[in-house]
């Protein structure tokens, strides 16, 4: 299988995937860890609880707090968390390992990254949409704009850009294959 490299963009995607691994590991996947690992000051990974407490205390992000509840008010949040840990994290680890070699991507990689980008965009869009439905007595419109503009927008725009890049790579492969078939 032929590999394509888009040097600069591949480095951007490598950085993105590494950042995704860090964010999932330090914030989003924490509810999946046994509580004895992070919940009390004596816990070996207590710094994870402190990161969570700082984030929630500073930004009051209901979506992050939902993941720590035994029964979430928004059941879709739990589903998003399962998809993030079950699909996004393994894909990000695979992608980081693949892209760090600097040898480009295969058609299969590009298809996987296209699906990943679409899913990541959609799940983040769902979160951003939810923010605008939070109780206006508790969250001002300025706070909602800050959360969506400051956090969620980059988690939509970067995967959207990745989707376009992977689509164009795959389209180039299919077009080249079609041309090769016609010339035979």
C-alpha positions as a printed Julia matrix, in Angstrom:
184×3 Matrix{Float64}:
   0.0    0.0     0.0
   1.42   3.38   -0.99
   2.05   5.97    1.71
   1.49   9.69    1.32
   3.21  12.34    3.35
   2.15  15.91    3.78
   5.1   16.75    6.01
   3.83  19.94    7.63
   0.26  18.79    8.05
   1.34  15.4     9.34
   3.32  17.2    12.06
   0.27  19.29   12.95
  -1.82  16.12   13.2
   0.89  14.46   15.31
   0.79  17.41   17.73
  -3.0   17.27   17.82
  -3.08  13.55   18.55
  -0.5   13.9    21.33
  -2.55  16.72   22.86
  -5.69  14.57   22.59
  -3.96  11.72   24.45
  -2.87  14.09   27.24
  -6.31  15.71   27.62
  -8.13  12.38   27.66
  -5.64  10.87   30.08
  -5.57  13.82   32.5
  -9.18  14.99   32.38
 -11.7   13.07   30.33
 -10.83   9.46   31.24
 -10.44  10.09   34.98
 -13.96   8.82   35.83
 -12.93   5.46   34.37
 -10.02   5.1    36.8
 -10.61   3.43   40.17
 -11.35   6.16   42.72
  -8.59   4.95   45.05
  -6.1    6.06   42.38
  -7.1    9.73   42.34
  -9.92  10.77   44.69
  -8.22  11.37   48.05
  -5.09  13.36   48.95
  -3.28  10.11   49.78
  -3.99   8.68   46.31
  -1.03   8.2    43.96
  -2.73  10.16   41.16
  -4.38  12.81   43.32
  -3.04  15.49   40.96
  -5.75  14.33   38.51
  -8.44  15.25   41.02
  -6.76  18.62   41.53
  -6.71  19.26   37.77
 -10.39  18.34   37.59
 -11.26  20.54   40.57
  -9.34  23.47   39.1
 -10.99  23.11   35.7
 -14.51  22.76   37.1
 -13.96  25.51   39.68
 -12.59  27.9    37.09
 -14.8   27.22   34.07
 -17.87  25.57   35.66
 -18.15  23.19   32.7
 -21.24  21.05   33.36
 -20.22  18.47   30.79
 -17.01  17.63   32.66
 -18.82  17.49   36.0
 -21.45  15.15   34.51
 -18.83  12.46   33.88
 -18.11  12.23   37.59
 -21.73  11.66   38.61
 -23.0    8.14   39.24
 -26.18   8.95   37.31
 -25.65  11.83   34.89
 -28.43  14.29   34.15
 -27.39  14.19   30.5
 -27.06  10.48   29.59
 -25.43  11.32   26.25
 -22.42  12.66   28.17
 -21.64   9.17   29.43
 -22.0    7.79   25.88
 -19.62  10.47   24.6
 -17.13   9.48   27.3
 -17.3    5.81   26.28
 -16.73   6.74   22.63
 -13.87   9.04   23.58
 -12.1    6.38   25.64
 -13.05   3.45   23.39
 -12.45   5.0    19.97
 -10.78   8.41   20.1
  -8.05   7.45   22.57
  -6.93   4.25   20.78
  -7.07   6.08   17.45
  -5.0    8.97   18.84
  -2.4    6.55   20.24
  -2.21   4.67   16.93
  -2.01   7.92   14.96
   0.73   9.37   17.17
   2.8    6.2    16.85
   2.22   6.12   13.09
   2.87   9.79   12.38
   5.94  10.13   14.59
   7.82   7.93   12.13
   7.39  10.61    9.45
   6.63   8.08    6.72
   3.23   9.41    5.77
  -0.16   7.74    5.83
  -1.71   4.8     4.05
  -5.2    4.81    2.59
  -6.38   2.83    5.61
  -4.85   5.4     7.98
  -6.53   8.21    6.09
  -9.91   6.48    6.25
  -9.53   5.89   10.0
  -8.47   9.52   10.58
 -11.4   10.73    8.46
 -13.86   8.77   10.63
 -12.05   9.96   13.78
 -12.24  13.6    12.63
 -15.93  13.32   11.82
 -16.75  11.69   15.16
 -14.63  14.14   17.17
 -16.21  17.11   15.39
 -19.72  15.78   15.97
 -19.25  14.93   19.65
 -17.75  18.37   20.3
 -20.55  20.06   18.35
 -23.0   18.22   20.59
 -21.22  19.58   23.68
 -21.11  23.13   22.3
 -24.8   22.98   21.45
 -25.59  21.8    24.98
 -23.72  24.74   26.53
 -26.21  27.18   25.0
 -29.06  25.35   26.74
 -27.64  25.67   30.26
 -29.74  27.57   32.78
 -29.42  31.29   32.1
 -29.76  32.0    35.82
 -26.52  30.1    36.45
 -24.53  30.92   33.31
 -24.41  34.25   31.54
 -24.32  34.34   27.77
 -20.76  35.69   28.04
 -19.73  32.6    30.03
 -21.37  30.35   27.45
 -19.61  32.17   24.6
 -16.3   31.84   26.45
 -16.69  28.08   26.88
 -17.77  27.51   23.3
 -15.33  29.99   21.77
 -12.42  29.3    24.07
 -12.61  25.54   24.39
 -15.09  23.77   22.18
 -14.51  25.71   18.95
 -10.91  24.55   18.55
 -12.02  20.95   19.21
 -14.43  21.39   16.28
 -12.26  23.38   13.86
  -9.16  21.19   14.07
 -11.03  17.92   13.42
 -13.0   19.63   10.66
  -9.72  20.65    9.01
  -8.41  17.11    9.48
 -11.57  15.74    7.87
 -11.03  17.93    4.79
  -7.35  16.95    4.6
  -8.08  13.22    4.85
 -10.95  13.5     2.39
  -8.67  15.19   -0.14
  -5.96  12.57    0.39
  -8.45   9.75   -0.13
  -9.99  11.49   -3.12
  -6.52  11.8    -4.65
  -5.94   8.08   -4.16
  -9.28   7.11   -5.68
  -8.82   9.51   -8.61
  -5.33   8.17   -9.3
  -6.67   4.62   -9.15
  -9.49   5.45  -11.56
  -7.06   7.08  -14.01
  -4.73   4.08  -13.81
  -7.63   1.71  -14.56
  -8.74   3.78  -17.57
  -5.26   3.84  -19.1
  -4.89   0.05  -18.99
